[in-house]
């Protein structure tokens, strides 16, 4: 799939391609310490409160010390009864011949971006998209799986429409259920702070919350 | 300029990065139970350790590391991301980690300079 029919300013946009990552669904088993029933793709309802200024705590009681070693959980043996899974990128479409060979661009002798990334405009886009897609909805598993990916793509398309040259875009969307639990989302970046930036917005209604973040990285 | 490196080294190497992430998460929150008062410091330390290990790889990449720590409460969470970048030089890796009382999802995006 070509990267779009954007008019090229300096020819740098054409080789870039779209990717949509496979969404993660967090599965929670029945309330309680068991994680035996965790499987990809099921999600159990529970409250998730995502509010940056205040978080309601739900004391689950002091869990027994996690230093219990050698405890089997779902059959994946792990010394400390913790499990980790790695997911990779789900590529949309094709592996072309350039897959393993990076394209070398000619030097443009440009010291910095001529047009900076407009953070307030993008925040408005995020607010608009999240509100329109999530306003009166209720959290449901399959629906929210599709909706997360759809929202990602819509946001990416709208940010691309702004046509900021030489910026690579990463869009991250989380949708979760509101059940009063506690959660922390944080990120840190190693980049050039004078050129690179991000925008984010969070939305909440009575049954779910949605958080969208866009990172814009200048291509030197 | 002659290329002395194999092609693998010029792109984003997922296995290496995922190993780094797992180690950072284990080191930062390994044997702990979810504690609201400490979660802030945990996410910060996971992210910082990941970033410092990644920068030690010495590759010419810009990194974005995101960490979500969520208490286990029966809640559902969906996460997705879409990127507009150069497939041959850029990549990402996501690692889901859990223990008895919490989940931790770490996403690393690496964009080649």
mmCIF file of C-alpha atoms in Angstrom:
data_model
loop_
_atom_site.group_PDB
_atom_site.id
_atom_site.type_symbol
_atom_site.label_atom_id
_atom_site.label_comp_id
_atom_site.label_asym_id
_atom_site.label_seq_id
_atom_site.Cartn_x
_atom_site.Cartn_y
_atom_site.Cartn_z
ATOM 1 C CA UNK A 1 0.000 0.000 0.000
ATOM 2 C CA UNK A 2 1.702 3.242 -0.960
ATOM 3 C CA UNK A 3 2.179 5.684 1.784
ATOM 4 C CA UNK A 4 -0.449 7.967 0.424
ATOM 5 C CA UNK A 5 -1.005 10.366 -2.338
ATOM 6 C CA UNK A 6 0.449 13.276 -0.527
ATOM 7 C CA UNK A 7 2.128 15.821 -2.723
ATOM 8 C CA UNK A 8 5.797 15.440 -2.105
ATOM 9 C CA UNK A 9 7.708 18.399 -0.879
ATOM 10 C CA UNK A 10 11.144 16.980 -0.704
ATOM 11 C CA UNK A 11 10.522 13.448 -1.838
ATOM 12 C CA UNK A 12 10.994 11.994 1.590
ATOM 13 C CA UNK A 13 7.493 10.752 2.208
ATOM 14 C CA UNK A 14 7.153 8.162 -0.453
ATOM 15 C CA UNK A 15 8.961 5.148 1.008
ATOM 16 C CA UNK A 16 7.305 5.385 4.399
ATOM 17 C CA UNK A 17 4.647 2.894 5.056
ATOM 18 C CA UNK A 18 1.777 2.309 7.352
ATOM 19 C CA UNK A 19 1.725 -0.219 10.064
ATOM 20 C CA UNK A 20 -0.926 -1.117 12.496
ATOM 21 C CA UNK A 21 0.138 -2.972 15.525
ATOM 22 C CA UNK A 22 -1.899 -5.769 16.737
ATOM 23 C CA UNK A 23 -3.922 -4.606 19.658
ATOM 24 C CA UNK A 24 -3.285 -6.106 23.043
ATOM 25 C CA UNK A 25 -6.181 -7.238 25.078
ATOM 26 C CA UNK A 26 -5.570 -7.673 28.685
ATOM 27 C CA UNK A 27 -7.276 -10.596 29.999
ATOM 28 C CA UNK A 28 -8.214 -10.896 33.483
ATOM 29 C CA UNK A 29 -9.397 -14.079 34.992
ATOM 30 C CA UNK A 30 -11.983 -14.305 37.694
ATOM 31 C CA UNK A 31 -11.409 -11.984 40.564
ATOM 32 C CA UNK A 32 -8.706 -13.397 42.679
ATOM 33 C CA UNK A 33 -5.124 -14.277 42.365
ATOM 34 C CA UNK A 34 -5.468 -16.966 39.746
ATOM 35 C CA UNK A 35 -3.983 -16.267 36.445
ATOM 36 C CA UNK A 36 -4.530 -19.731 35.168
ATOM 37 C CA UNK A 37 -7.314 -18.786 32.899
ATOM 38 C CA UNK A 38 -5.595 -16.001 31.119
ATOM 39 C CA UNK A 39 -5.818 -16.319 27.419
ATOM 40 C CA UNK A 40 -5.291 -13.992 24.576
ATOM 41 C CA UNK A 41 -8.404 -12.261 23.456
ATOM 42 C CA UNK A 42 -10.687 -12.488 26.445
ATOM 43 C CA UNK A 43 -11.257 -9.546 28.613
ATOM 44 C CA UNK A 44 -13.095 -9.468 31.828
ATOM 45 C CA UNK A 45 -14.971 -6.437 32.840
ATOM 46 C CA UNK A 46 -13.725 -4.479 35.655
ATOM 47 C CA UNK A 47 -13.434 -0.931 36.609
ATOM 48 C CA UNK A 48 -10.588 1.045 35.439
ATOM 49 C CA UNK A 49 -10.320 4.578 36.410
ATOM 50 C CA UNK A 50 -7.878 6.554 34.465
ATOM 51 C CA UNK A 51 -7.691 10.014 35.743
ATOM 52 C CA UNK A 52 -4.466 11.849 35.831
ATOM 53 C CA UNK A 53 -5.255 14.026 38.764
ATOM 54 C CA UNK A 54 -6.792 11.550 41.113
ATOM 55 C CA UNK A 55 -6.897 7.830 41.196
ATOM 56 C CA UNK A 56 -9.283 5.923 43.320
ATOM 57 C CA UNK A 57 -7.458 3.212 45.123
ATOM 58 C CA UNK A 58 -8.909 -0.139 45.563
ATOM 59 C CA UNK A 59 -7.123 -1.953 48.235
ATOM 60 C CA UNK A 60 -6.923 -5.537 47.254
ATOM 61 C CA UNK A 61 -5.515 -6.404 50.586
ATOM 62 C CA UNK A 62 -1.912 -7.179 51.026
ATOM 63 C CA UNK A 63 -1.102 -9.835 48.533
ATOM 64 C CA UNK A 64 1.119 -12.543 49.828
ATOM 65 C CA UNK A 65 4.706 -11.799 49.224
ATOM 66 C CA UNK A 66 5.535 -12.331 45.631
ATOM 67 C CA UNK A 67 8.754 -13.948 46.594
ATOM 68 C CA UNK A 68 7.152 -17.359 46.349
ATOM 69 C CA UNK A 69 9.488 -19.102 44.047
ATOM 70 C CA UNK A 70 8.923 -21.913 41.730
ATOM 71 C CA UNK A 71 5.204 -21.553 41.611
ATOM 72 C CA UNK A 72 3.590 -22.658 38.414
ATOM 73 C CA UNK A 73 1.017 -20.418 36.980
ATOM 74 C CA UNK A 74 -0.401 -21.184 33.616
ATOM 75 C CA UNK A 75 2.026 -23.892 32.860
ATOM 76 C CA UNK A 76 4.601 -21.527 31.543
ATOM 77 C CA UNK A 77 7.264 -22.126 34.081
ATOM 78 C CA UNK A 78 8.704 -19.092 35.584
ATOM 79 C CA UNK A 79 10.765 -18.857 38.679
ATOM 80 C CA UNK A 80 9.054 -15.872 40.192
ATOM 81 C CA UNK A 81 5.452 -16.618 39.231
ATOM 82 C CA UNK A 82 5.400 -13.865 36.694
ATOM 83 C CA UNK A 83 4.796 -14.238 33.033
ATOM 84 C CA UNK A 84 5.908 -12.203 30.136
ATOM 85 C CA UNK A 85 4.781 -12.319 26.568
ATOM 86 C CA UNK A 86 6.275 -10.560 23.627
ATOM 87 C CA UNK A 87 4.159 -9.319 20.792
ATOM 88 C CA UNK A 88 5.437 -7.999 17.572
ATOM 89 C CA UNK A 89 4.274 -5.889 14.791
ATOM 90 C CA UNK A 90 1.382 -6.907 12.656
ATOM 91 C CA UNK A 91 2.174 -5.483 9.303
ATOM 92 C CA UNK A 92 -0.536 -4.162 7.084
ATOM 93 C CA UNK A 93 0.057 -5.500 3.634
ATOM 94 C CA UNK A 94 3.269 -6.085 1.971
ATOM 95 C CA UNK A 95 6.896 -6.795 2.511
ATOM 96 C CA UNK A 96 8.467 -5.162 -0.414
ATOM 97 C CA UNK A 97 12.008 -5.546 -1.624
ATOM 98 C CA UNK A 98 13.132 -2.704 0.528
ATOM 99 C CA UNK A 99 12.281 -4.645 3.629
ATOM 100 C CA UNK A 100 15.835 -5.373 4.600
ATOM 101 C CA UNK A 101 17.641 -2.627 2.782
ATOM 102 C CA UNK A 102 17.344 0.828 4.199
ATOM 103 C CA UNK A 103 16.823 3.477 1.592
ATOM 104 C CA UNK A 104 19.604 6.016 1.563
ATOM 105 C CA UNK A 105 18.420 9.536 1.125
ATOM 106 C CA UNK A 106 20.454 12.332 -0.264
ATOM 107 C CA UNK A 107 21.555 14.998 2.093
ATOM 108 C CA UNK A 108 19.260 17.990 2.037
ATOM 109 C CA UNK A 109 21.511 20.144 4.224
ATOM 110 C CA UNK A 110 18.495 21.182 6.191
ATOM 111 C CA UNK A 111 19.280 21.934 9.814
ATOM 112 C CA UNK A 112 15.813 21.704 11.251
ATOM 113 C CA UNK A 113 12.167 21.469 10.341
ATOM 114 C CA UNK A 114 10.738 24.402 8.423
ATOM 115 C CA UNK A 115 7.304 23.691 9.759
ATOM 116 C CA UNK A 116 6.992 22.577 13.352
ATOM 117 C CA UNK A 117 4.556 20.004 14.601
ATOM 118 C CA UNK A 118 1.386 21.785 15.728
ATOM 119 C CA UNK A 119 0.655 20.320 19.125
ATOM 120 C CA UNK A 120 -2.597 22.187 19.863
ATOM 121 C CA UNK A 121 -4.071 21.311 16.486
ATOM 122 C CA UNK A 122 -3.267 17.654 17.022
ATOM 123 C CA UNK A 123 -4.683 17.701 20.529
ATOM 124 C CA UNK A 124 -7.882 19.025 19.024
ATOM 125 C CA UNK A 125 -7.898 16.213 16.507
ATOM 126 C CA UNK A 126 -7.475 13.675 19.290
ATOM 127 C CA UNK A 127 -10.231 15.241 21.339
ATOM 128 C CA UNK A 128 -12.533 15.324 18.371
ATOM 129 C CA UNK A 129 -11.929 11.725 17.335
ATOM 130 C CA UNK A 130 -12.142 10.272 20.818
ATOM 131 C CA UNK A 131 -15.292 12.163 21.689
ATOM 132 C CA UNK A 132 -17.076 11.330 18.497
ATOM 133 C CA UNK A 133 -16.234 7.643 18.592
ATOM 134 C CA UNK A 134 -16.622 7.000 22.288
ATOM 135 C CA UNK A 135 -19.197 9.437 23.539
ATOM 136 C CA UNK A 136 -22.181 7.274 24.286
ATOM 137 C CA UNK A 137 -20.594 3.861 24.033
ATOM 138 C CA UNK A 138 -20.385 1.086 26.545
ATOM 139 C CA UNK A 139 -17.326 -1.072 26.988
ATOM 140 C CA UNK A 140 -17.562 -4.402 25.194
ATOM 141 C CA UNK A 141 -14.677 -6.630 24.310
ATOM 142 C CA UNK A 142 -14.910 -7.184 20.564
ATOM 143 C CA UNK A 143 -16.252 -3.764 19.899
ATOM 144 C CA UNK A 144 -13.467 -2.096 21.772
ATOM 145 C CA UNK A 145 -10.820 -4.219 20.067
ATOM 146 C CA UNK A 146 -12.002 -3.008 16.708
ATOM 147 C CA UNK A 147 -12.578 0.482 17.918
ATOM 148 C CA UNK A 148 -9.046 0.863 19.256
ATOM 149 C CA UNK A 149 -7.570 -0.026 15.896
ATOM 150 C CA UNK A 150 -10.062 2.085 14.000
ATOM 151 C CA UNK A 151 -9.395 5.115 16.143
ATOM 152 C CA UNK A 152 -5.664 4.623 15.647
ATOM 153 C CA UNK A 153 -6.033 4.637 11.926
ATOM 154 C CA UNK A 154 -8.387 7.579 11.856
ATOM 155 C CA UNK A 155 -6.042 9.647 14.000
ATOM 156 C CA UNK A 156 -3.066 8.725 11.884
ATOM 157 C CA UNK A 157 -4.913 9.698 8.701
ATOM 158 C CA UNK A 158 -5.953 13.035 10.113
ATOM 159 C CA UNK A 159 -2.512 13.864 11.404
ATOM 160 C CA UNK A 160 -1.057 13.006 8.015
ATOM 161 C CA UNK A 161 -3.563 15.341 6.427
ATOM 162 C CA UNK A 162 -1.914 18.165 8.291
ATOM 163 C CA UNK A 163 1.041 17.541 5.995
ATOM 164 C CA UNK A 164 3.932 18.292 8.246
ATOM 165 C CA UNK A 165 6.945 17.291 6.196
ATOM 166 C CA UNK A 166 9.702 15.047 7.505
ATOM 167 C CA UNK A 167 7.876 13.960 10.637
ATOM 168 C CA UNK A 168 7.332 10.327 11.473
ATOM 169 C CA UNK A 169 4.187 9.622 13.442
ATOM 170 C CA UNK A 170 3.437 7.060 16.123
ATOM 171 C CA UNK A 171 -0.133 6.876 17.417
ATOM 172 C CA UNK A 172 -0.989 4.953 20.568
ATOM 173 C CA UNK A 173 -4.567 4.372 21.745
ATOM 174 C CA UNK A 174 -5.780 2.665 24.931
ATOM 175 C CA UNK A 175 -9.403 1.911 25.672
ATOM 176 C CA UNK A 176 -10.354 0.348 28.951
ATOM 177 C CA UNK A 177 -13.195 -0.321 31.246
ATOM 178 C CA UNK A 178 -14.011 1.781 34.255
ATOM 179 C CA UNK A 179 -14.311 -0.334 37.345
ATOM 180 C CA UNK A 180 -12.561 1.722 39.960
ATOM 181 C CA UNK A 181 -9.152 0.184 39.704
ATOM 182 C CA UNK A 182 -5.917 1.946 39.619
ATOM 183 C CA UNK A 183 -3.611 2.340 36.680
ATOM 184 C CA UNK A 184 -0.561 4.258 35.627
ATOM 185 C CA UNK A 185 0.507 4.977 32.060
ATOM 186 C CA UNK A 186 3.786 6.704 31.502
ATOM 187 C CA UNK A 187 6.276 7.141 28.738
ATOM 188 C CA UNK A 188 9.669 8.543 28.205
ATOM 189 C CA UNK A 189 11.539 9.222 25.018
ATOM 190 C CA UNK A 190 15.094 9.438 23.899
ATOM 191 C CA UNK A 191 15.011 11.957 21.090
ATOM 192 C CA UNK A 192 15.868 15.460 20.082
ATOM 193 C CA UNK A 193 13.730 17.597 22.338
ATOM 194 C CA UNK A 194 13.955 20.666 20.154
ATOM 195 C CA UNK A 195 12.337 19.002 17.160
ATOM 196 C CA UNK A 196 10.362 16.067 18.475
ATOM 197 C CA UNK A 197 7.203 16.270 20.474
ATOM 198 C CA UNK A 198 3.997 14.543 21.400
ATOM 199 C CA UNK A 199 0.325 15.307 21.993
ATOM 200 C CA UNK A 200 -2.138 13.390 24.085
ATOM 201 C CA UNK A 201 -5.736 13.456 25.215
ATOM 202 C CA UNK A 202 -7.825 11.339 27.520
ATOM 203 C CA UNK A 203 -11.552 10.845 27.495
ATOM 204 C CA UNK A 204 -13.891 9.285 29.990
ATOM 205 C CA UNK A 205 -17.552 8.414 30.073
ATOM 206 C CA UNK A 206 -19.605 6.379 32.499
ATOM 207 C CA UNK A 207 -18.368 2.962 31.455
ATOM 208 C CA UNK A 208 -15.044 3.384 29.742
ATOM 209 C CA UNK A 209 -12.057 5.587 29.270
ATOM 210 C CA UNK A 210 -9.922 6.234 26.216
ATOM 211 C CA UNK A 211 -6.418 7.675 25.997
ATOM 212 C CA UNK A 212 -4.765 8.659 22.721
ATOM 213 C CA UNK A 213 -1.168 9.798 22.284
ATOM 214 C CA UNK A 214 0.607 10.932 19.149
ATOM 215 C CA UNK A 215 4.413 11.103 19.036
ATOM 216 C CA UNK A 216 6.022 13.077 16.243
ATOM 217 C CA UNK A 217 9.665 12.440 15.490
ATOM 218 C CA UNK A 218 11.625 14.545 13.056
ATOM 219 C CA UNK A 219 13.487 12.664 10.382
ATOM 220 C CA UNK A 220 16.940 14.177 10.197
ATOM 221 C CA UNK B 1 31.462 4.128 2.795
ATOM 222 C CA UNK B 2 31.890 0.397 3.210
ATOM 223 C CA UNK B 3 29.284 -1.411 5.174
ATOM 224 C CA UNK B 4 30.950 -3.533 7.782
ATOM 225 C CA UNK B 5 27.755 -4.419 9.551
ATOM 226 C CA UNK B 6 25.314 -7.091 8.542
ATOM 227 C CA UNK B 7 21.900 -5.955 7.484
ATOM 228 C CA UNK B 8 20.381 -7.050 10.753
ATOM 229 C CA UNK B 9 22.217 -4.429 12.659
ATOM 230 C CA UNK B 10 20.975 -1.517 10.663
ATOM 231 C CA UNK B 11 17.341 -2.189 11.410
ATOM 232 C CA UNK B 12 15.456 -2.504 14.624
ATOM 233 C CA UNK B 13 16.238 -5.850 16.237
ATOM 234 C CA UNK B 14 13.201 -7.040 18.109
ATOM 235 C CA UNK B 15 14.751 -9.894 20.082
ATOM 236 C CA UNK B 16 17.446 -7.786 21.548
ATOM 237 C CA UNK B 17 15.038 -5.072 22.551
ATOM 238 C CA UNK B 18 12.538 -7.455 24.063
ATOM 239 C CA UNK B 19 15.276 -9.015 26.155
ATOM 240 C CA UNK B 20 16.235 -5.594 27.455
ATOM 241 C CA UNK B 21 12.633 -4.788 28.298
ATOM 242 C CA UNK B 22 12.063 -8.016 30.178
ATOM 243 C CA UNK B 23 15.175 -7.519 32.210
ATOM 244 C CA UNK B 24 14.261 -3.949 33.076
ATOM 245 C CA UNK B 25 10.766 -4.899 34.156
ATOM 246 C CA UNK B 26 11.961 -7.790 36.271
ATOM 247 C CA UNK B 27 14.550 -5.642 37.918
ATOM 248 C CA UNK B 28 12.188 -2.790 38.657
ATOM 249 C CA UNK B 29 8.997 -4.529 39.786
ATOM 250 C CA UNK B 30 9.973 -8.178 39.808
ATOM 251 C CA UNK B 31 8.730 -9.567 43.061
ATOM 252 C CA UNK B 32 6.364 -6.813 44.127
ATOM 253 C CA UNK B 33 2.658 -6.612 44.669
ATOM 254 C CA UNK B 34 0.692 -3.676 43.357
ATOM 255 C CA UNK B 35 1.009 -0.654 45.594
ATOM 256 C CA UNK B 36 -0.593 2.560 44.572
ATOM 257 C CA UNK B 37 1.927 4.703 46.343
ATOM 258 C CA UNK B 38 4.834 3.155 44.528
ATOM 259 C CA UNK B 39 3.468 2.708 41.062
ATOM 260 C CA UNK B 40 4.626 6.115 39.930
ATOM 261 C CA UNK B 41 8.159 5.368 40.878
ATOM 262 C CA UNK B 42 7.935 1.912 39.306
ATOM 263 C CA UNK B 43 6.838 3.131 35.918
ATOM 264 C CA UNK B 44 9.547 5.758 35.999
ATOM 265 C CA UNK B 45 12.183 3.239 36.867
ATOM 266 C CA UNK B 46 11.060 0.686 34.260
ATOM 267 C CA UNK B 47 11.118 3.322 31.579
ATOM 268 C CA UNK B 48 14.432 4.792 32.637
ATOM 269 C CA UNK B 49 16.158 1.455 32.802
ATOM 270 C CA UNK B 50 14.829 0.487 29.399
ATOM 271 C CA UNK B 51 15.977 3.735 27.900
ATOM 272 C CA UNK B 52 19.427 3.597 29.387
ATOM 273 C CA UNK B 53 19.964 0.016 28.241
ATOM 274 C CA UNK B 54 18.689 0.903 24.795
ATOM 275 C CA UNK B 55 20.993 3.856 24.504
ATOM 276 C CA UNK B 56 23.901 1.628 25.503
ATOM 277 C CA UNK B 57 23.255 -0.389 22.361
ATOM 278 C CA UNK B 58 24.820 2.549 20.608
ATOM 279 C CA UNK B 59 22.584 2.454 17.571
ATOM 280 C CA UNK B 60 21.462 5.579 15.797
ATOM 281 C CA UNK B 61 17.853 5.398 16.864
ATOM 282 C CA UNK B 62 15.401 7.648 18.590
ATOM 283 C CA UNK B 63 13.351 5.693 21.111
ATOM 284 C CA UNK B 64 9.885 6.049 22.555
ATOM 285 C CA UNK B 65 9.205 3.830 25.566
ATOM 286 C CA UNK B 66 5.722 3.572 27.070
ATOM 287 C CA UNK B 67 4.840 1.661 30.186
ATOM 288 C CA UNK B 68 1.407 0.816 31.584
ATOM 289 C CA UNK B 69 1.017 -0.709 35.004
ATOM 290 C CA UNK B 70 -2.449 -1.826 35.902
ATOM 291 C CA UNK B 71 -3.801 -3.439 38.990
ATOM 292 C CA UNK B 72 -5.466 -6.788 38.523
ATOM 293 C CA UNK B 73 -9.065 -6.247 39.121
ATOM 294 C CA UNK B 74 -10.908 -8.048 36.401
ATOM 295 C CA UNK B 75 -10.753 -5.019 34.140
ATOM 296 C CA UNK B 76 -10.420 -5.103 30.421
ATOM 297 C CA UNK B 77 -7.936 -3.006 28.519
ATOM 298 C CA UNK B 78 -7.307 -2.667 24.805
ATOM 299 C CA UNK B 79 -4.243 -1.033 23.310
ATOM 300 C CA UNK B 80 -3.382 -0.440 19.697
ATOM 301 C CA UNK B 81 -0.976 1.707 17.796
ATOM 302 C CA UNK B 82 -0.550 2.865 14.240
ATOM 303 C CA UNK B 83 2.654 4.258 12.846
ATOM 304 C CA UNK B 84 3.748 6.176 9.842
ATOM 305 C CA UNK B 85 7.446 5.499 9.333
ATOM 306 C CA UNK B 86 10.040 3.699 7.300
ATOM 307 C CA UNK B 87 9.631 -0.058 7.602
ATOM 308 C CA UNK B 88 13.194 -0.954 6.840
ATOM 309 C CA UNK B 89 14.762 1.164 9.546
ATOM 310 C CA UNK B 90 12.044 1.529 12.161
ATOM 311 C CA UNK B 91 10.344 -0.993 14.342
ATOM 312 C CA UNK B 92 8.597 -1.612 17.586
ATOM 313 C CA UNK B 93 8.292 -4.199 20.256
ATOM 314 C CA UNK B 94 5.673 -4.737 22.929
ATOM 315 C CA UNK B 95 6.115 -6.868 25.996
ATOM 316 C CA UNK B 96 3.322 -7.872 28.357
ATOM 317 C CA UNK B 97 4.376 -8.909 31.799
ATOM 318 C CA UNK B 98 2.246 -9.911 34.723
ATOM 319 C CA UNK B 99 2.402 -11.272 38.178
ATOM 320 C CA UNK B 100 -0.237 -12.063 40.727
ATOM 321 C CA UNK B 101 -1.384 -8.552 41.400
ATOM 322 C CA UNK B 102 -0.664 -6.433 38.377
ATOM 323 C CA UNK B 103 -0.031 -6.194 34.677
ATOM 324 C CA UNK B 104 2.711 -4.288 32.983
ATOM 325 C CA UNK B 105 2.773 -3.531 29.272
ATOM 326 C CA UNK B 106 5.860 -1.931 27.806
ATOM 327 C CA UNK B 107 5.957 -0.634 24.239
ATOM 328 C CA UNK B 108 9.205 0.395 22.624
ATOM 329 C CA UNK B 109 9.286 2.208 19.297
ATOM 330 C CA UNK B 110 12.631 2.733 17.612
ATOM 331 C CA UNK B 111 12.921 5.223 14.790
ATOM 332 C CA UNK B 112 16.068 5.336 12.765
ATOM 333 C CA UNK B 113 17.753 8.621 12.282
#
